[in-house]
Amino acid sequence: MKSIIILGSTGSIGTNTLDIVQRFPEDFRVIGMTGGGNIERLEAQIRSFKPQAVAVSTESSAAMLRARCLDLPVEILAGEEGITQVAAMPGADLVISAIVGAAGLVPTLAAIRSGKHIALANKEPMVMAGKLMQDEARKHGVKIFPVDSEHSAIFQSLEGHRLEDVRRLILTASGGALWTLTKEQLQDVTPERALQHPNWKMGSKITIDSATLMNKGLEVVEARWLFSISESRIDVVVHRESIIHSLVEYTDRSMIAQLGLPDMRTPISYAMRYPERLPLDLPSLDLAEVGTLTFCKPDHDRFPCLNLGYESLRVGGTMPAVLNAANEIAVDAFLNGGIRFLGIAEVIRNTMDAHTCRDVSSLDDALEADRWARVKADSLVHAFSR
Ligand SMILES: NC(=O)c1ccc[n+]([C@@H]2O[C@H](COP(=O)([O-])OP(=O)(O)OC[C@H]3O[C@@H](n4cnc5c(N)ncnc54)[C@H](OP(=O)(O)O)[C@@H]3O)[C@@H](O)[C@H]2O)c1
């Protein structure tokens, strides 16, 4: 029986994780959970899974949750401090890191520093401070298991092989909701249209990242740190069907890939039970029914965000944290009707251009770059606003 903590239990990854816990009650016990503001869902989760401690992002949400849970023996904490306390609470074997965005950095790092293994869905902290997170993981004997389907596929395709035999990693990209649109059509895309992902049901931020291809840019940075490989050896290919989740090419030119229907419960369960595989009662991939798998190159003209991800890595230091923060501000502005779809890349590009890069040798360095970029990107959002 593994004791687990779920950071972001109310989100898409969080609820998929709880679905696995529900299917395998002999294997997992949830001792801690955190949410943002979805109090109703969190209350239902507390009643079903009976964690010892829970945290939410504000004191007012915590007060509402406490009032709803008076009959339950659960400690309810608030704010980043409360979430961080839950992330580091004693007794857990594994922390599922599934908060969205930079808000996950401090709690995930606290979980690492308290010696807990991590199942990492929340890619943004790895983008902001990948070297620091890996250094801390090594120092505390912590394993970071990828949950992102692409990184899980690479992790699985590397099993039993020598790292020195790897030639390159190839991340597959679905292309997101807007892949078939022209640049002119992209100009007038609404948030509702951009949120219609063809293959995956995910939170709104990552769904927009998928449509801009920034999700792949963030994943290139994540792969660089998860697998200790330079960005020049990480490629991206667009594969609309999301059946091949990613590939590794070896020096003898053979490629090893991992395939499956798009369902996050497969990579989540692999990270939770590694090296065992859980017998998931899900539909099988029927290759004869799929018939054809297609591949093409990314289009950097219509979707410039992927290249911004590569560029942030080439510059290094605080630049990936700046890329990430500017993206969070720009996506939020797009979702709220503040800027156009193509304005997202413009805001990020201009924020990066204005940044003077520094080394990230501490958490404060990453947080300071994040704060700076948010202010800068916010001012650009006003300049670009419709
Ligand atoms: N969804 C996927 O299939 C998928 C696949 C690969 C990787 N990922 C990565 O996994 C992470 C989570 O994605 P998701 O799709 O599950 O997102 P989501 O559905 O939007 O869920 C985000 C979770 O984070 C919580 N949260 C939001 N802001 C917070 C804050 N300031 N402080 C504390 N908690 C906060 C939310 O709480 P409330 O809802 O209660 O407000 C929710 O529990 C992202 O980094 C994403 O890139 C997701």
Tab-separated table of C-alpha atoms and ligand atoms in Angstrom:
chain	number	residue	atom	x	y	z
A	1	MET	CA	0.000	0.000	0.000
A	2	LYS	CA	1.442	3.364	-1.089
A	3	SER	CA	0.500	6.544	0.764
A	4	ILE	CA	0.081	9.399	-1.679
A	5	ILE	CA	-0.473	13.148	-1.699
A	6	ILE	CA	-2.211	14.764	-4.686
A	7	LEU	CA	-1.373	18.403	-5.424
A	8	GLY	CA	-4.189	19.687	-7.652
A	9	SER	CA	-6.664	16.882	-6.856
A	10	THR	CA	-9.626	18.842	-8.297
A	11	GLY	CA	-8.084	19.192	-11.791
A	12	SER	CA	-8.061	16.924	-14.815
A	13	ILE	CA	-4.922	15.004	-13.766
A	14	GLY	CA	-6.041	15.036	-10.110
A	15	THR	CA	-9.421	13.453	-10.851
A	16	ASN	CA	-7.838	10.864	-13.184
A	17	THR	CA	-5.419	9.996	-10.365
A	18	LEU	CA	-8.306	9.531	-7.944
A	19	ASP	CA	-10.030	7.322	-10.514
A	20	ILE	CA	-6.986	5.012	-10.326
A	21	VAL	CA	-6.999	5.087	-6.517
A	22	GLN	CA	-10.681	4.123	-6.607
A	23	ARG	CA	-9.942	1.198	-8.950
A	24	PHE	CA	-7.022	-0.050	-6.799
A	25	PRO	CA	-7.932	0.601	-3.141
A	26	GLU	CA	-5.481	-2.090	-1.971
A	27	ASP	CA	-2.586	-0.291	-3.649
A	28	PHE	CA	-3.062	3.372	-2.718
A	29	ARG	CA	-4.191	5.474	0.210
A	30	VAL	CA	-4.595	9.268	-0.159
A	31	ILE	CA	-3.265	11.070	2.919
A	32	GLY	CA	-3.145	14.628	1.554
A	33	MET	CA	-4.837	16.662	-1.195
A	34	THR	CA	-4.759	20.234	-2.396
A	35	GLY	CA	-7.085	22.255	-4.599
A	36	GLY	CA	-7.492	25.829	-5.781
A	37	GLY	CA	-11.022	27.172	-5.472
A	38	ASN	CA	-13.269	24.235	-6.410
A	39	ILE	CA	-14.570	23.688	-2.878
A	40	GLU	CA	-17.568	21.578	-3.885
A	41	ARG	CA	-15.420	19.019	-5.703
A	42	LEU	CA	-12.833	19.000	-2.955
A	43	GLU	CA	-15.475	18.330	-0.301
A	44	ALA	CA	-16.762	15.352	-2.317
A	45	GLN	CA	-13.179	14.075	-2.675
A	46	ILE	CA	-12.530	14.449	1.067
A	47	ARG	CA	-15.696	12.447	1.833
A	48	SER	CA	-14.691	9.662	-0.575
A	49	PHE	CA	-10.945	9.415	0.104
A	50	LYS	CA	-10.641	10.596	3.737
A	51	PRO	CA	-7.242	12.365	3.627
A	52	GLN	CA	-5.658	13.557	6.887
A	53	ALA	CA	-4.864	17.028	5.553
A	54	VAL	CA	-6.098	19.256	2.739
A	55	ALA	CA	-5.087	22.732	1.564
A	56	VAL	CA	-6.672	25.302	-0.733
A	57	SER	CA	-5.240	28.459	-2.243
A	58	THR	CA	-7.026	31.111	-0.138
A	59	GLU	CA	-8.076	31.561	3.478
A	60	SER	CA	-11.671	32.298	2.404
A	61	SER	CA	-11.889	28.989	0.467
A	62	ALA	CA	-10.404	27.198	3.492
A	63	ALA	CA	-13.042	28.744	5.784
A	64	MET	CA	-15.842	27.597	3.436
A	65	LEU	CA	-14.364	24.103	3.218
A	66	ARG	CA	-13.971	23.845	7.004
A	67	ALA	CA	-17.641	24.793	7.435
A	68	ARG	CA	-18.643	22.011	5.004
A	69	CYS	CA	-16.387	19.383	6.635
A	70	LEU	CA	-17.155	19.901	10.350
A	71	ASP	CA	-18.129	16.231	10.703
A	72	LEU	CA	-14.830	14.964	9.221
A	73	PRO	CA	-11.435	14.428	10.920
A	74	VAL	CA	-9.483	16.446	8.344
A	75	GLU	CA	-7.080	19.340	8.869
A	76	ILE	CA	-7.719	22.164	6.379
A	77	LEU	CA	-4.908	24.591	5.598
A	78	ALA	CA	-4.716	27.669	3.383
A	79	GLY	CA	-2.495	29.555	0.975
A	80	GLU	CA	0.812	28.619	-0.627
A	81	GLU	CA	2.149	27.915	2.845
A	82	GLY	CA	-0.670	25.459	3.581
A	83	ILE	CA	-0.296	23.740	0.197
A	84	THR	CA	3.460	23.469	0.770
A	85	GLN	CA	2.865	22.002	4.231
A	86	VAL	CA	0.596	19.315	2.756
A	87	ALA	CA	3.154	18.617	-0.012
A	88	ALA	CA	5.835	17.929	2.609
A	89	MET	CA	3.708	16.187	5.255
A	90	PRO	CA	5.278	13.075	6.752
A	91	GLY	CA	4.168	9.563	5.875
A	92	ALA	CA	3.797	9.840	2.095
A	93	ASP	CA	5.673	7.648	-0.398
A	94	LEU	CA	4.695	9.586	-3.509
A	95	VAL	CA	3.450	13.067	-4.386
A	96	ILE	CA	1.394	13.516	-7.564
A	97	SER	CA	2.347	17.021	-8.714
A	98	ALA	CA	-0.677	18.202	-10.728
A	99	ILE	CA	-1.225	21.870	-9.934
A	100	VAL	CA	-1.314	23.934	-13.119
A	101	GLY	CA	1.404	26.512	-13.767
A	102	ALA	CA	4.092	28.184	-11.691
A	103	ALA	CA	1.949	27.831	-8.542
A	104	GLY	CA	3.233	24.250	-8.331
A	105	LEU	CA	6.923	25.126	-8.058
A	106	VAL	CA	7.223	25.861	-4.334
A	107	PRO	CA	5.104	22.877	-3.169
A	108	THR	CA	6.749	20.435	-5.588
A	109	LEU	CA	10.210	21.529	-4.515
A	110	ALA	CA	9.158	21.191	-0.861
A	111	ALA	CA	7.970	17.647	-1.567
A	112	ILE	CA	11.338	16.828	-3.162
A	113	ARG	CA	13.234	18.363	-0.239
A	114	SER	CA	11.197	16.265	2.201
A	115	GLY	CA	12.392	13.144	0.370
A	116	LYS	CA	9.184	12.082	-1.398
A	117	HIS	CA	9.190	10.538	-4.851
A	118	ILE	CA	7.326	12.639	-7.406
A	119	ALA	CA	4.897	11.740	-10.201
A	120	LEU	CA	5.290	14.916	-12.246
A	121	ALA	CA	2.419	16.221	-14.384
A	122	ASN	CA	2.950	19.897	-13.517
A	123	LYS	CA	5.615	20.647	-16.161
A	124	GLU	CA	5.906	24.392	-15.508
A	125	PRO	CA	8.161	24.049	-12.400
A	126	MET	CA	10.555	21.877	-14.457
A	127	VAL	CA	10.592	24.640	-17.086
A	128	MET	CA	11.239	27.362	-14.503
A	129	ALA	CA	13.886	25.585	-12.449
A	130	GLY	CA	14.697	22.215	-14.039
A	131	LYS	CA	18.332	22.052	-12.977
A	132	LEU	CA	17.537	23.048	-9.417
A	133	MET	CA	14.757	20.447	-9.169
A	134	GLN	CA	16.991	17.682	-10.515
A	135	ASP	CA	19.892	18.708	-8.238
A	136	GLU	CA	17.571	18.664	-5.214
A	137	ALA	CA	16.078	15.315	-6.278
A	138	ARG	CA	19.568	13.781	-6.479
A	139	LYS	CA	20.553	15.285	-3.130
A	140	HIS	CA	17.467	13.843	-1.399
A	141	GLY	CA	17.432	10.455	-3.181
A	142	VAL	CA	14.144	11.313	-4.890
A	143	LYS	CA	12.916	9.828	-8.190
A	144	ILE	CA	10.876	12.012	-10.524
A	145	PHE	CA	8.523	9.880	-12.641
A	146	PRO	CA	7.066	11.631	-15.691
A	147	VAL	CA	3.293	11.751	-16.068
A	148	ASP	CA	3.087	13.810	-19.273
A	149	SER	CA	2.189	11.182	-21.886
A	150	GLU	CA	5.141	12.134	-24.133
A	151	HIS	CA	7.705	11.954	-21.321
A	152	SER	CA	6.190	8.769	-19.966
A	153	ALA	CA	6.555	7.294	-23.475
A	154	ILE	CA	10.217	8.314	-23.612
A	155	PHE	CA	10.818	7.029	-20.074
A	156	GLN	CA	9.336	3.671	-21.141
A	157	SER	CA	11.243	3.622	-24.454
A	158	LEU	CA	14.513	4.190	-22.565
A	159	GLU	CA	13.962	1.254	-20.195
A	160	GLY	CA	16.752	-1.312	-20.441
A	161	HIS	CA	18.875	0.872	-22.748
A	162	ARG	CA	22.085	2.808	-22.221
A	163	LEU	CA	21.780	6.600	-22.309
A	164	GLU	CA	24.988	6.801	-24.343
A	165	ASP	CA	23.251	4.837	-27.116
A	166	VAL	CA	20.494	7.442	-27.491
A	167	ARG	CA	20.762	9.567	-30.627
A	168	ARG	CA	17.687	11.768	-30.123
A	169	LEU	CA	14.312	12.011	-28.476
A	170	ILE	CA	11.262	12.646	-30.662
A	171	LEU	CA	8.254	14.205	-28.998
A	172	THR	CA	4.951	13.813	-30.810
A	173	ALA	CA	2.500	16.730	-30.941
A	174	SER	CA	-1.203	16.449	-31.717
A	175	GLY	CA	-1.160	19.944	-33.222
A	176	GLY	CA	-4.040	20.960	-30.929
A	177	ALA	CA	-7.417	22.391	-31.832
A	178	LEU	CA	-6.322	24.814	-34.567
A	179	TRP	CA	-3.764	22.904	-36.607
A	180	THR	CA	-5.739	23.078	-39.869
A	181	LEU	CA	-6.431	26.840	-39.752
A	182	THR	CA	-4.627	29.451	-41.857
A	183	LYS	CA	-2.811	32.367	-40.217
A	184	GLU	CA	-5.692	34.667	-41.202
A	185	GLN	CA	-8.202	32.306	-39.587
A	186	LEU	CA	-6.059	32.052	-36.444
A	187	GLN	CA	-6.299	35.812	-36.032
A	188	ASP	CA	-10.020	35.623	-35.204
A	189	VAL	CA	-10.133	32.395	-33.244
A	190	THR	CA	-12.275	32.495	-30.085
A	191	PRO	CA	-11.247	30.873	-26.775
A	192	GLU	CA	-14.209	28.443	-27.147
A	193	ARG	CA	-12.848	27.246	-30.511
A	194	ALA	CA	-9.257	26.965	-29.234
A	195	LEU	CA	-10.449	24.870	-26.279
A	196	GLN	CA	-11.837	22.110	-28.550
A	197	HIS	CA	-8.903	19.688	-28.393
A	198	PRO	CA	-9.401	16.795	-30.835
A	199	ASN	CA	-7.935	14.010	-28.644
A	200	TRP	CA	-7.461	14.960	-24.981
A	201	LYS	CA	-9.764	16.332	-22.270
A	202	MET	CA	-7.525	18.596	-20.175
A	203	GLY	CA	-7.568	21.794	-18.137
A	204	SER	CA	-8.031	25.037	-20.094
A	205	LYS	CA	-4.444	26.336	-19.752
A	206	ILE	CA	-2.781	23.242	-21.235
A	207	THR	CA	-5.476	23.040	-23.938
A	208	ILE	CA	-4.602	26.557	-25.124
A	209	ASP	CA	-0.889	25.678	-24.832
A	210	SER	CA	-1.636	22.741	-27.093
A	211	ALA	CA	-3.323	25.006	-29.663
A	212	THR	CA	-0.365	27.444	-29.749
A	213	LEU	CA	2.175	24.559	-29.642
A	214	MET	CA	3.656	26.194	-26.523
A	215	ASN	CA	2.788	22.950	-24.751
A	216	LYS	CA	5.400	21.275	-26.975
A	217	GLY	CA	7.838	24.117	-26.301
A	218	LEU	CA	7.397	23.576	-22.556
A	219	GLU	CA	7.752	19.825	-23.081
A	220	VAL	CA	11.064	20.247	-24.907
A	221	VAL	CA	12.383	22.111	-21.854
A	222	GLU	CA	10.884	19.476	-19.537
A	223	ALA	CA	12.524	16.672	-21.559
A	224	ARG	CA	15.879	18.442	-21.466
A	225	TRP	CA	15.897	18.252	-17.653
A	226	LEU	CA	14.074	14.966	-17.123
A	227	PHE	CA	16.390	13.044	-19.448
A	228	SER	CA	19.603	15.147	-19.189
A	229	ILE	CA	19.831	15.717	-22.930
A	230	SER	CA	20.604	18.888	-24.868
A	231	GLU	CA	17.824	20.579	-26.851
A	232	SER	CA	19.713	19.950	-30.109
A	233	ARG	CA	18.901	16.238	-29.629
A	234	ILE	CA	15.179	16.728	-28.998
A	235	ASP	CA	12.917	16.810	-32.065
A	236	VAL	CA	9.188	17.320	-32.486
A	237	VAL	CA	6.910	15.700	-35.051
A	238	VAL	CA	3.214	16.458	-35.487
A	239	HIS	CA	1.143	13.286	-35.178
A	240	ARG	CA	-2.533	14.203	-35.232
A	241	GLU	CA	-3.874	10.894	-33.919
A	242	SER	CA	-2.011	10.953	-30.539
A	243	ILE	CA	-1.466	7.187	-30.730
A	244	ILE	CA	2.346	7.168	-30.707
A	245	HIS	CA	3.067	9.114	-27.538
A	246	SER	CA	6.770	9.717	-28.327
A	247	LEU	CA	9.906	7.903	-29.521
A	248	VAL	CA	13.589	7.410	-28.846
A	249	GLU	CA	16.048	7.014	-31.707
A	250	TYR	CA	19.193	5.009	-30.899
A	251	THR	CA	22.620	5.258	-32.496
A	252	ASP	CA	21.930	2.204	-34.697
A	253	ARG	CA	18.952	4.228	-36.102
A	254	SER	CA	16.346	1.964	-34.591
A	255	MET	CA	13.454	3.734	-32.953
A	256	ILE	CA	11.498	2.609	-29.921
A	257	ALA	CA	8.091	4.120	-29.257
A	258	GLN	CA	5.206	3.705	-26.843
A	259	LEU	CA	1.669	3.515	-28.254
A	260	GLY	CA	-1.802	3.599	-26.787
A	261	LEU	CA	-5.175	5.279	-26.960
A	262	PRO	CA	-5.062	8.805	-25.538
A	263	ASP	CA	-6.022	8.269	-21.888
A	264	MET	CA	-3.968	9.906	-19.124
A	265	ARG	CA	-4.769	7.089	-16.704
A	266	THR	CA	-2.144	4.933	-18.440
A	267	PRO	CA	0.864	7.250	-17.857
A	268	ILE	CA	-0.453	8.330	-14.433
A	269	SER	CA	-0.770	4.714	-13.257
A	270	TYR	CA	2.696	3.856	-14.602
A	271	ALA	CA	4.231	6.718	-12.603
A	272	MET	CA	2.242	5.684	-9.520
A	273	ARG	CA	3.137	1.983	-9.551
A	274	TYR	CA	6.503	1.922	-11.362
A	275	PRO	CA	7.963	-0.546	-12.268
A	276	GLU	CA	4.727	-2.552	-12.074
A	277	ARG	CA	1.841	-2.074	-14.489
A	278	LEU	CA	-1.681	-1.935	-13.182
A	279	PRO	CA	-4.331	-3.981	-15.028
A	280	LEU	CA	-6.456	-1.046	-16.231
A	281	ASP	CA	-9.863	-1.982	-17.576
A	282	LEU	CA	-9.730	0.446	-20.532
A	283	PRO	CA	-10.405	-0.027	-24.272
A	284	SER	CA	-7.463	-1.577	-26.189
A	285	LEU	CA	-5.809	0.151	-29.098
A	286	ASP	CA	-6.992	-1.584	-32.281
A	287	LEU	CA	-4.356	-0.707	-34.884
A	288	ALA	CA	-6.329	-2.280	-37.732
A	289	GLU	CA	-9.254	-0.041	-36.866
A	290	VAL	CA	-6.996	3.045	-36.689
A	291	GLY	CA	-5.602	2.059	-40.103
A	292	THR	CA	-3.340	5.029	-40.798
A	293	LEU	CA	-0.999	7.038	-38.626
A	294	THR	CA	0.139	10.393	-40.020
A	295	PHE	CA	3.175	12.568	-39.347
A	296	CYS	CA	4.342	16.000	-40.479
A	297	LYS	CA	6.712	18.770	-39.486
A	298	PRO	CA	5.630	21.548	-37.107
A	299	ASP	CA	4.703	24.833	-38.821
A	300	HIS	CA	6.796	27.503	-37.096
A	301	ASP	CA	5.225	30.356	-39.015
A	302	ARG	CA	1.662	29.756	-37.813
A	303	PHE	CA	2.765	28.394	-34.420
A	304	PRO	CA	5.926	30.270	-33.317
A	305	CYS	CA	5.669	29.245	-29.642
A	306	LEU	CA	7.464	25.922	-30.142
A	307	ASN	CA	10.604	27.721	-31.300
A	308	LEU	CA	10.371	30.104	-28.335
A	309	GLY	CA	10.679	27.037	-26.100
A	310	TYR	CA	13.866	25.928	-27.893
A	311	GLU	CA	15.222	29.468	-27.802
A	312	SER	CA	14.645	29.767	-24.043
A	313	LEU	CA	16.802	26.662	-23.550
A	314	ARG	CA	19.576	27.931	-25.827
A	315	VAL	CA	19.721	31.186	-23.829
A	316	GLY	CA	19.380	29.251	-20.558
A	317	GLY	CA	19.389	30.666	-17.021
A	318	THR	CA	16.194	32.531	-16.164
A	319	MET	CA	14.881	32.611	-19.764
A	320	PRO	CA	12.699	29.457	-19.537
A	321	ALA	CA	11.085	30.853	-16.359
A	322	VAL	CA	10.415	34.103	-18.231
A	323	LEU	CA	8.945	32.193	-21.186
A	324	ASN	CA	6.679	30.288	-18.819
A	325	ALA	CA	5.434	33.301	-16.860
A	326	ALA	CA	4.789	35.371	-19.994
A	327	ASN	CA	2.874	32.438	-21.452
A	328	GLU	CA	0.701	32.106	-18.333
A	329	ILE	CA	-0.185	35.814	-18.465
A	330	ALA	CA	-0.829	35.752	-22.218
A	331	VAL	CA	-2.995	32.599	-22.114
A	332	ASP	CA	-5.026	34.058	-19.282
A	333	ALA	CA	-5.501	37.279	-21.253
A	334	PHE	CA	-6.592	35.324	-24.338
A	335	LEU	CA	-9.073	33.247	-22.327
A	336	ASN	CA	-10.527	36.448	-20.845
A	337	GLY	CA	-10.898	38.093	-24.247
A	338	GLY	CA	-8.052	40.582	-23.627
A	339	ILE	CA	-5.801	39.632	-26.581
A	340	ARG	CA	-6.120	37.732	-29.840
A	341	PHE	CA	-4.825	34.192	-30.324
A	342	LEU	CA	-1.747	35.321	-32.276
A	343	GLY	CA	-1.089	37.923	-29.569
A	344	ILE	CA	-0.056	35.121	-27.178
A	345	ALA	CA	3.222	34.519	-29.040
A	346	GLU	CA	3.751	38.276	-29.437
A	347	VAL	CA	3.511	38.876	-25.693
A	348	ILE	CA	5.951	36.044	-24.954
A	349	ARG	CA	8.410	37.084	-27.709
A	350	ASN	CA	8.490	40.697	-26.487
A	351	THR	CA	8.827	39.709	-22.825
A	352	MET	CA	11.790	37.453	-23.675
A	353	ASP	CA	13.396	40.199	-25.783
A	354	ALA	CA	13.202	42.621	-22.860
A	355	HIS	CA	14.743	40.207	-20.339
A	356	THR	CA	18.302	40.336	-19.055
A	357	CYS	CA	19.144	36.723	-18.311
A	358	ARG	CA	20.659	35.509	-15.020
A	359	ASP	CA	21.645	32.109	-13.616
A	360	VAL	CA	19.083	30.106	-11.646
A	361	SER	CA	21.044	28.910	-8.642
A	362	SER	CA	18.253	29.158	-6.085
A	363	LEU	CA	14.482	29.045	-5.857
A	364	ASP	CA	14.482	32.823	-5.356
A	365	ASP	CA	16.237	33.329	-8.708
A	366	ALA	CA	13.427	31.448	-10.497
A	367	LEU	CA	10.686	33.211	-8.527
A	368	GLU	CA	12.223	36.635	-9.138
A	369	ALA	CA	12.375	35.998	-12.913
A	370	ASP	CA	8.773	34.766	-12.779
A	371	ARG	CA	7.644	37.953	-10.971
A	372	TRP	CA	9.547	40.212	-13.374
A	373	ALA	CA	8.107	38.483	-16.450
A	374	ARG	CA	4.533	38.677	-15.143
A	375	VAL	CA	4.766	42.449	-14.715
A	376	LYS	CA	6.361	42.868	-18.154
A	377	ALA	CA	3.912	40.546	-19.909
A	378	ASP	CA	0.974	42.228	-18.203
A	379	SER	CA	2.046	45.622	-19.548
A	380	LEU	CA	2.383	44.078	-23.033
A	381	VAL	CA	-1.095	42.562	-22.765
A	382	HIS	CA	-2.438	46.092	-22.259
A	383	ALA	CA	-0.468	47.292	-25.268
A	384	PHE	CA	-1.761	44.402	-27.435
A	385	SER	CA	-5.308	44.460	-26.085
A	386	ARG	CA	-8.121	44.416	-28.654
B	1	LIG	N1	-4.710	17.313	-18.197
B	1	LIG	C1	-3.844	16.571	-18.821
B	1	LIG	O1	-4.207	15.620	-19.516
B	1	LIG	C2	-2.362	16.852	-18.688
B	1	LIG	C3	-1.457	16.065	-19.433
B	1	LIG	C4	-0.092	16.293	-19.259
B	1	LIG	C5	0.349	17.258	-18.374
B	1	LIG	N2	-0.546	18.012	-17.683
B	1	LIG	C6	-0.043	19.035	-16.770
B	1	LIG	O2	-0.587	18.805	-15.470
B	1	LIG	C7	-0.842	20.035	-14.812
B	1	LIG	C8	-2.310	20.079	-14.420
B	1	LIG	O3	-3.084	20.103	-15.609
B	1	LIG	P1	-4.668	19.889	-15.584
B	1	LIG	O4	-5.088	19.757	-16.997
B	1	LIG	O5	-5.017	18.813	-14.616
B	1	LIG	O6	-5.131	21.313	-15.033
B	1	LIG	P2	-6.527	21.720	-14.393
B	1	LIG	O7	-7.586	20.749	-14.776
B	1	LIG	O8	-6.734	23.153	-14.697
B	1	LIG	O9	-6.259	21.532	-12.819
B	1	LIG	C9	-5.346	22.336	-12.140
B	1	LIG	C10	-5.329	22.030	-10.658
B	1	LIG	O10	-4.501	23.015	-10.024
B	1	LIG	C11	-5.271	23.716	-9.036
B	1	LIG	N3	-4.811	25.097	-9.009
B	1	LIG	C12	-4.967	26.047	-9.972
B	1	LIG	N4	-4.376	27.198	-9.597
B	1	LIG	C13	-3.847	26.969	-8.365
B	1	LIG	C14	-3.134	27.776	-7.446
B	1	LIG	N5	-2.832	29.053	-7.710
B	1	LIG	N6	-2.747	27.230	-6.277
B	1	LIG	C15	-3.051	25.937	-5.993
B	1	LIG	N7	-3.725	25.134	-6.821
B	1	LIG	C16	-4.126	25.647	-7.990
B	1	LIG	C17	-6.722	23.583	-9.495
B	1	LIG	O11	-7.611	23.789	-8.417
B	1	LIG	P3	-9.172	24.223	-8.590
B	1	LIG	O12	-9.680	23.533	-9.809
B	1	LIG	O13	-9.771	23.715	-7.316
B	1	LIG	O14	-9.201	25.695	-8.700
B	1	LIG	C18	-6.702	22.136	-9.984
B	1	LIG	O15	-6.743	21.251	-8.901
B	1	LIG	C19	-0.434	21.140	-15.790
B	1	LIG	O16	0.863	21.560	-15.497
B	1	LIG	C20	-0.466	20.451	-17.141
B	1	LIG	O17	0.442	21.023	-18.055
B	1	LIG	C21	-1.880	17.819	-17.820
